Coordinates of N, CA, C and O in Angstrom, one line a residue:
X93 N -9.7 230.4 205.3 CA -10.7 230.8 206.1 C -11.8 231.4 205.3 O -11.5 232.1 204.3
X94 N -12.8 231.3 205.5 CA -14.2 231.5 204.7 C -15.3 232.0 206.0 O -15.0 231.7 207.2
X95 N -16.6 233.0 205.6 CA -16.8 233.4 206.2 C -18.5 234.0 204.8 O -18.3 234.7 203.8
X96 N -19.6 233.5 205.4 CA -20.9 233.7 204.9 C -21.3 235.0 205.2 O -20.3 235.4 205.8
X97 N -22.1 236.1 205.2 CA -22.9 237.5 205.7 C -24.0 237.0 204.6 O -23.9 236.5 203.5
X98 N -25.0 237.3 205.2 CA -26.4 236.9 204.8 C -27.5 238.1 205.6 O -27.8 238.2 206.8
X99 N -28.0 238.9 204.4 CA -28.8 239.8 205.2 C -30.5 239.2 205.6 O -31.4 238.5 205.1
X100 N -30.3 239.7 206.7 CA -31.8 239.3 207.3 C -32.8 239.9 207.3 O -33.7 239.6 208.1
X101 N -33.2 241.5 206.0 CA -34.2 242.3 206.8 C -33.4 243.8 207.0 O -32.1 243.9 207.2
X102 N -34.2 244.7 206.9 CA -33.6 246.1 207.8 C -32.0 245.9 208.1 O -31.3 245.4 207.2
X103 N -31.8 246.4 209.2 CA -30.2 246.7 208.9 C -29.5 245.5 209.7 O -28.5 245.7 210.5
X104 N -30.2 244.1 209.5 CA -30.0 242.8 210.0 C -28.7 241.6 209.4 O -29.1 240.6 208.8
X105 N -27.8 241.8 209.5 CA -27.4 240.7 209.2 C -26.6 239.6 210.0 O -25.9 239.8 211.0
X106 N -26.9 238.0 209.3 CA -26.7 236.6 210.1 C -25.0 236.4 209.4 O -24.8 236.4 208.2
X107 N -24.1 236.4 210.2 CA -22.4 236.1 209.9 C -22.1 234.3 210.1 O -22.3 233.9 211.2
X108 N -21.7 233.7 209.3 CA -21.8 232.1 209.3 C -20.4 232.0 209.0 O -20.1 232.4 207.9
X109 N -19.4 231.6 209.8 CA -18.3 230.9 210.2 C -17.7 230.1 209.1 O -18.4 230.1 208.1
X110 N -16.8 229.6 208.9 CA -16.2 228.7 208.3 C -16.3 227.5 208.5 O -16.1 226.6 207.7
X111 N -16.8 227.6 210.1 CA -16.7 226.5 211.3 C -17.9 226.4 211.8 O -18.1 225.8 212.9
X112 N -18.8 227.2 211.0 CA -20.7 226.9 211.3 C -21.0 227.2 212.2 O -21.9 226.6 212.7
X113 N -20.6 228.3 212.8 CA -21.3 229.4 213.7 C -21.9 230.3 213.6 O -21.3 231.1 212.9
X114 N -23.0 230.9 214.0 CA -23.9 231.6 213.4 C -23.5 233.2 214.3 O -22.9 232.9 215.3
X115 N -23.8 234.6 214.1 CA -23.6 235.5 214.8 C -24.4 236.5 214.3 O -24.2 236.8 213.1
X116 N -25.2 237.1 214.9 CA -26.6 238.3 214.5 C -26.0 239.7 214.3 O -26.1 240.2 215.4
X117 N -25.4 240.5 213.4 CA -25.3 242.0 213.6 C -25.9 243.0 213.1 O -25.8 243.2 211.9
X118 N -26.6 243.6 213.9 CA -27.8 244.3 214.0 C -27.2 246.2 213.7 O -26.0 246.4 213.7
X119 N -27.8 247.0 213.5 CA -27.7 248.3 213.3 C -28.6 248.7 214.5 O -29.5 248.1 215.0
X120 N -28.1 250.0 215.0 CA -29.2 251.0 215.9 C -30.4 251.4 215.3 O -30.4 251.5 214.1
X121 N -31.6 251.6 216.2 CA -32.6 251.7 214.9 C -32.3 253.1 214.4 O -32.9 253.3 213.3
X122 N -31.5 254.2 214.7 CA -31.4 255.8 214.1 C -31.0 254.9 212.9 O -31.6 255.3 211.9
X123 N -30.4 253.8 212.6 CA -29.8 253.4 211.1 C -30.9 252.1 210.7 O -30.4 251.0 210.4
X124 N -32.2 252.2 210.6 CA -32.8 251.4 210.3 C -32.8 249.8 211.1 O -33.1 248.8 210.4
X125 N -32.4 249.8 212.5 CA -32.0 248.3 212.7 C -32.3 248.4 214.1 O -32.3 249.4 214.7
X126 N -32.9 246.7 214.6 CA -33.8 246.7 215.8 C -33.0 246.7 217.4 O -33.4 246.5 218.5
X127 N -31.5 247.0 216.9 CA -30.7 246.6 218.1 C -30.6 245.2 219.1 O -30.7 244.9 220.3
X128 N -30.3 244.4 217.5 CA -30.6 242.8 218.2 C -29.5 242.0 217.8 O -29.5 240.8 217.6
X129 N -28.6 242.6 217.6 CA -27.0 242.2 217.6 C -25.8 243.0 217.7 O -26.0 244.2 217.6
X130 N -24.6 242.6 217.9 CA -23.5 243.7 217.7 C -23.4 244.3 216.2 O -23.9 243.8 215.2
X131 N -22.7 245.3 216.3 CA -22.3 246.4 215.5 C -21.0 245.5 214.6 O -20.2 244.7 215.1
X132 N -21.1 245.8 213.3 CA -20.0 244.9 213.2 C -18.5 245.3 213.2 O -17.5 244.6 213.0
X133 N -18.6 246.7 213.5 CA -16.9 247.0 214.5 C -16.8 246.7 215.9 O -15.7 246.6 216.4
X134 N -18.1 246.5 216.5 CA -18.4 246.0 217.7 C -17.7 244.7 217.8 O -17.1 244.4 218.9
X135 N -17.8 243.8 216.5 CA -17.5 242.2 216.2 C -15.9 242.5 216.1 O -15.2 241.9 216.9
X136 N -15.1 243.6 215.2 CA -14.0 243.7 215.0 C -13.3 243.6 216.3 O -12.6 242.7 216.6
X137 N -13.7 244.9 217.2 CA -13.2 244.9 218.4 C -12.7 243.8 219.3 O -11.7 243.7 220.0
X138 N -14.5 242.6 219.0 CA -14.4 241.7 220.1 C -13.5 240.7 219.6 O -12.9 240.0 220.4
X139 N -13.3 240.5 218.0 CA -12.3 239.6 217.9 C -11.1 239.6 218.0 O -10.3 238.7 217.8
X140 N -10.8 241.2 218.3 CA -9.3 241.7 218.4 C -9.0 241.1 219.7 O -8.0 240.5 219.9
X141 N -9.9 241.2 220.6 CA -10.1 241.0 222.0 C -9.7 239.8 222.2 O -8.8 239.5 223.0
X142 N -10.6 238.7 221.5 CA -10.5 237.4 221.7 C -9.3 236.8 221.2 O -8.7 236.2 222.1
X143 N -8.9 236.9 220.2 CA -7.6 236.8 219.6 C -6.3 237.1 220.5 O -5.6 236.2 220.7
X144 N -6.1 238.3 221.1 CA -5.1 238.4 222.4 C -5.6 237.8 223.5 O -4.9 237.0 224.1
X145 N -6.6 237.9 223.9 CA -6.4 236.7 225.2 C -6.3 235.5 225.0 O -5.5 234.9 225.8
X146 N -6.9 234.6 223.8 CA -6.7 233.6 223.5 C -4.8 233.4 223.7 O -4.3 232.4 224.4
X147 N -4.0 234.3 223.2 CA -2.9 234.4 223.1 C -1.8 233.6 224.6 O -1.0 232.6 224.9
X148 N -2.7 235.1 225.2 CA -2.4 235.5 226.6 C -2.3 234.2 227.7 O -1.5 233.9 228.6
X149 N -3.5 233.5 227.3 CA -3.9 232.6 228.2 C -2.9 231.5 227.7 O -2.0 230.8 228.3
X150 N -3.2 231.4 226.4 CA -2.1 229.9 225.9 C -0.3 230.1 226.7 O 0.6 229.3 227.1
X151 N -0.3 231.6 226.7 CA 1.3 232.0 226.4 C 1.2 231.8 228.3 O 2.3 232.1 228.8
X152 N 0.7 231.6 228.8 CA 0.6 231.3 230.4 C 0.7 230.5 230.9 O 1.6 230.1 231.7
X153 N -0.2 229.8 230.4 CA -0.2 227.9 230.8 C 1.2 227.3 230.2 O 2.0 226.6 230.9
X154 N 1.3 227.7 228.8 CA 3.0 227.3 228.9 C 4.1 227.5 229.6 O 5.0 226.6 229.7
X155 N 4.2 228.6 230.2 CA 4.9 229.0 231.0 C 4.9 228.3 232.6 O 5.8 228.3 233.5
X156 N 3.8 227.6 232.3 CA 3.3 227.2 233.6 C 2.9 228.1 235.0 O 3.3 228.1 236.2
X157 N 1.9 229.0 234.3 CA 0.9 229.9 235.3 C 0.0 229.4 235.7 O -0.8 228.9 234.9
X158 N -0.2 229.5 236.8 CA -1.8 228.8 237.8 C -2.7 230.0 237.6 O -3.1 230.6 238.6
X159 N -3.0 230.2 236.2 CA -4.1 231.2 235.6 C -5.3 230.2 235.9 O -5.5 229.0 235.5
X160 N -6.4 231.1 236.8 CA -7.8 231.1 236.9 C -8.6 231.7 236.1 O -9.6 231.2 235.7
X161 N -8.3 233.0 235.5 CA -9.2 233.6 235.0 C -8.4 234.5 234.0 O -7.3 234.9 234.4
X162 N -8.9 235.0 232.6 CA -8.5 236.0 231.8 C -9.3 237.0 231.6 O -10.1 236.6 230.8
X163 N -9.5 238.5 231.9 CA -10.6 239.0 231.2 C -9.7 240.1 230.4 O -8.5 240.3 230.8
X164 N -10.3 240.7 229.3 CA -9.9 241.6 228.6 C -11.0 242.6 228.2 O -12.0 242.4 227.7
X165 N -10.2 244.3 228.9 CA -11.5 245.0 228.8 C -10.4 246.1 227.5 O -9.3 246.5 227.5
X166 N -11.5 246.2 226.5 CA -11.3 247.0 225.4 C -11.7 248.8 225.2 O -12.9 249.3 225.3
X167 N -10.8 249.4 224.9 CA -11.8 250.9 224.5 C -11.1 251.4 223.3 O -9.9 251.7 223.1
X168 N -11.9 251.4 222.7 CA -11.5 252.1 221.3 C -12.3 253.6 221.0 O -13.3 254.1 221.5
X169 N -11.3 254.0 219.9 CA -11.9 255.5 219.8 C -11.8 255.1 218.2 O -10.9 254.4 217.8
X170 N -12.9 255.9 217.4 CA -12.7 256.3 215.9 C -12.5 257.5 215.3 O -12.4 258.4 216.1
X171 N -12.4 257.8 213.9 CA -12.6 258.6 213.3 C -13.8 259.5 213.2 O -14.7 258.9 212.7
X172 N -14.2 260.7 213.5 CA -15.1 261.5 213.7 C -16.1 261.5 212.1 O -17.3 261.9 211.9
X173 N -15.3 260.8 211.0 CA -16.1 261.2 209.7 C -15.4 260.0 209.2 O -14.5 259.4 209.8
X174 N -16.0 259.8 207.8 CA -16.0 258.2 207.2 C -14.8 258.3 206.4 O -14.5 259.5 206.0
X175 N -14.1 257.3 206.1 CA -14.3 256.6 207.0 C -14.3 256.3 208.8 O -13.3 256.7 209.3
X176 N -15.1 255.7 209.7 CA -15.1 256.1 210.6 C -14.1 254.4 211.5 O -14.4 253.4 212.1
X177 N -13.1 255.0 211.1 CA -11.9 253.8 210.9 C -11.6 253.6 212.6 O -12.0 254.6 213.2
X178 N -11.1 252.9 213.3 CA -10.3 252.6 214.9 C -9.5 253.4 214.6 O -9.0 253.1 213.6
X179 N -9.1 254.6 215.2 CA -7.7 255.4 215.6 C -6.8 254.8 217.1 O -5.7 255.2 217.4
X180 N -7.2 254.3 217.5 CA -6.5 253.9 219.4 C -7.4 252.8 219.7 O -8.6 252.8 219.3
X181 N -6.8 251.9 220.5 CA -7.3 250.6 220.8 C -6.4 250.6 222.5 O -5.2 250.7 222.8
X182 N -7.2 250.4 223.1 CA -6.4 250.1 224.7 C -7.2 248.9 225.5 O -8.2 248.7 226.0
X183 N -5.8 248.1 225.1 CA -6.5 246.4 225.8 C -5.8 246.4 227.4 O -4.6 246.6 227.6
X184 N -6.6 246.3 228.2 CA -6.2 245.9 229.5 C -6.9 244.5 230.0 O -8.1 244.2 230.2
X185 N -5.6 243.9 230.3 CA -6.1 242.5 230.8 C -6.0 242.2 232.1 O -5.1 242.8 232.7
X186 N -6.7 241.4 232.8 CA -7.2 241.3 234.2 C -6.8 240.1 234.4 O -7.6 239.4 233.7
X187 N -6.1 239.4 234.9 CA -5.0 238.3 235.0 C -5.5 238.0 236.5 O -5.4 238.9 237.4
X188 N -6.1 236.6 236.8 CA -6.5 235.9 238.0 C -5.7 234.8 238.3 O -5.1 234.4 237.3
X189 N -5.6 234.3 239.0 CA -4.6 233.1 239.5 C -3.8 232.8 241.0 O -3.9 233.5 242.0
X190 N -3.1 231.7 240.9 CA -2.5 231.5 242.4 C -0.8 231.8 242.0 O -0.2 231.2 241.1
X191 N -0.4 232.7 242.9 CA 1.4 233.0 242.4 C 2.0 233.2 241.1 O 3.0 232.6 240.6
X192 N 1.0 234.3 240.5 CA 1.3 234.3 239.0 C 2.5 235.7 239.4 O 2.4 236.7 240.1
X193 N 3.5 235.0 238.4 CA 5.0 236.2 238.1 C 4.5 237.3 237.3 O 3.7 237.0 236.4
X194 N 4.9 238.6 237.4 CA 4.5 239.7 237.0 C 5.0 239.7 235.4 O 4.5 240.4 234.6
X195 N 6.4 238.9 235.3 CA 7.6 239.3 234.3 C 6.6 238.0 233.5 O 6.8 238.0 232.3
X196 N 6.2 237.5 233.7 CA 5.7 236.0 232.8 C 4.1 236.8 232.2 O 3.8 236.8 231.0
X197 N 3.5 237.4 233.0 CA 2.3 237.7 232.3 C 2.5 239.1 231.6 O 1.6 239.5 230.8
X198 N 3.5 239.9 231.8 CA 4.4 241.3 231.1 C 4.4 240.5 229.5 O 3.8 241.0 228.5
X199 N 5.4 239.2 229.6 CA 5.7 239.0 228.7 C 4.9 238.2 227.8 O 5.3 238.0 226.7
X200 N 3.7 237.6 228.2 CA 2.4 236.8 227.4 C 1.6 238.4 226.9 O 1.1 238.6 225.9
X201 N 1.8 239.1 227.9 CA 0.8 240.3 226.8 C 1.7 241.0 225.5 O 1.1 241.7 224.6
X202 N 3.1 240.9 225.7 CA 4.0 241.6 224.6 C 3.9 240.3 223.3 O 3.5 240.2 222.2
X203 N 4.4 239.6 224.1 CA 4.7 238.3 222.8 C 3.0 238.2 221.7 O 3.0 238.0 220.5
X204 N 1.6 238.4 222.5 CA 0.2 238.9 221.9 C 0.8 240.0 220.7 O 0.8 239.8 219.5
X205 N 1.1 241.2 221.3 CA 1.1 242.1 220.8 C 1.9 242.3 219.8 O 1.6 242.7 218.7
X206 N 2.7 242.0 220.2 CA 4.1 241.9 218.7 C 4.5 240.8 218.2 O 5.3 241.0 217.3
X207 N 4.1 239.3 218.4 CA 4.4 238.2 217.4 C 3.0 237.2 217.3 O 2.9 236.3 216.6
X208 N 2.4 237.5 217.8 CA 1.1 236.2 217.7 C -0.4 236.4 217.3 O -1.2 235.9 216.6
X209 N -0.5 237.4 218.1 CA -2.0 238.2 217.6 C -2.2 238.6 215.7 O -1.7 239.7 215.2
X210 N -2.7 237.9 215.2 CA -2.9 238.4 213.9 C -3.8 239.8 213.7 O -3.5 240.8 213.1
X211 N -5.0 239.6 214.4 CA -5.5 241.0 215.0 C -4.9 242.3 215.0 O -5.0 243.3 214.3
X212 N -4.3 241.9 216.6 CA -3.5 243.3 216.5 C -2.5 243.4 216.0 O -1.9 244.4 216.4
X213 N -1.8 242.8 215.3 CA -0.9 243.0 214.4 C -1.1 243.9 212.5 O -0.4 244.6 211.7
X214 N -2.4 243.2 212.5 CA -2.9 243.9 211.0 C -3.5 245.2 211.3 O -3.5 246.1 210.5
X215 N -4.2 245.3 212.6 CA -4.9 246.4 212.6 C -4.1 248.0 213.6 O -4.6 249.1 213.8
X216 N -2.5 247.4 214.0 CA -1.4 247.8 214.1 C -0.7 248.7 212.3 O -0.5 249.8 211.9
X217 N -0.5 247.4 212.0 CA 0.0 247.7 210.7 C -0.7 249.2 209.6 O -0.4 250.0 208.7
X218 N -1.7 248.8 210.4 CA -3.0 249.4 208.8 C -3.2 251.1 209.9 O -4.0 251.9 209.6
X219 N -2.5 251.2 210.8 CA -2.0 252.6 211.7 C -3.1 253.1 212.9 O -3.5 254.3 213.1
X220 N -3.3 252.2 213.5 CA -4.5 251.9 214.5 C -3.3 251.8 215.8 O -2.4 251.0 215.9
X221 N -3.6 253.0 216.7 CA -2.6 253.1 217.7 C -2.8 252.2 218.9 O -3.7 252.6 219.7
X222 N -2.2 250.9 219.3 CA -2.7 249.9 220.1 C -1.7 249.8 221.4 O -0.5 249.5 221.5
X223 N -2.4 250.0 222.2 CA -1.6 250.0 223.9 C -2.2 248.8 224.5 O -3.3 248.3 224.2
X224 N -1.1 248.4 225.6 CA -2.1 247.7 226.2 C -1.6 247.4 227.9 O -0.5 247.7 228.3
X225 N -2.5 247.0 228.7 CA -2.1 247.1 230.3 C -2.3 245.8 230.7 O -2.7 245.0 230.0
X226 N -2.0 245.5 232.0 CA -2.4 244.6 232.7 C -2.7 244.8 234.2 O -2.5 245.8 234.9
X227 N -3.2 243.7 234.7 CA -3.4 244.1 236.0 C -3.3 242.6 236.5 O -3.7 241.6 235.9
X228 N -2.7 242.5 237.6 CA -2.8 240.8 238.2 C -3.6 240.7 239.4 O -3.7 241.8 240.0
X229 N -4.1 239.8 239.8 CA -5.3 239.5 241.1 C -4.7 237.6 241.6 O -4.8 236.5 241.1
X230 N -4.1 238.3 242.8 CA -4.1 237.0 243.2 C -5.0 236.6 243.6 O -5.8 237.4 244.0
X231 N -5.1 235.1 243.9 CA -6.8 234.5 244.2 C -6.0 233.6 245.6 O -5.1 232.8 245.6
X232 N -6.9 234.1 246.8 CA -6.2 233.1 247.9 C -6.2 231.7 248.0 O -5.5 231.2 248.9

């Protein structure tokens, strides 16, 4: 996996993929920057994010869940001084669908958390305290 950072300017930088995707992360202007991209712990977060639901959702459909919808809402807290590292991460996922089993999406968000998510598994490892919840919504 390969991955470009190319600064753009002020506190601008363009992030280029492996896979040729472009992504803008910008600074607040208190840090010199126009607030015209995410933060790049902002980026950490969301790929931690993306990474378990990606998970979540695969580990469903296998199961054979009539999943409609995935969302995953994140909150993280840091360190008060630098480094100003993730201390706690709390993923709760929002599980949509028709007659989804409680014990099948329990266990797509564990199997995320402890065997598949590379994410939260490194950022687990490296002593980043990671919870996570769910919530199911049947859809009539």
């Amino acid at each position: 996996m390969k991955a470009r950072i190319q600064w753009a300017g002020e506190a601008m930088f363009l992030g280029e993929s492996g896979s040729g995707h472009v992504v803008v992360m910008d600074g607040p202007p208190e840090a010199g920057g126009r607030n015209l991209g995410v933060r790049p712990m902002e980026m950490l977060l969301l790929g931690l994010g993306g990474c378990s639901s990606f998970d979540v959702v695969s580990i469903l459909r296998k199961s054979r869940q009539a999943v409609e919808s995935c969302e995953a809402f994140l909150e993280a807290e840091r360190a008060g001084e630098d480094p100003k590292v993730f201390t706690r991460i709390h993923l709760n996922f929002v599980v949509k669908g028709h007659g989804l089993k409680e014990p099948q999406v329990k266990r797509a968000v564990e199997l995320s958390a402890e065997k598949y998510c590379s994410a939260s598994i490194m950022l687990d490892r490296a002593g980043v305290e990671i919870t996570h919840g769910y919530e199911i919504v049947e859809l009539g």
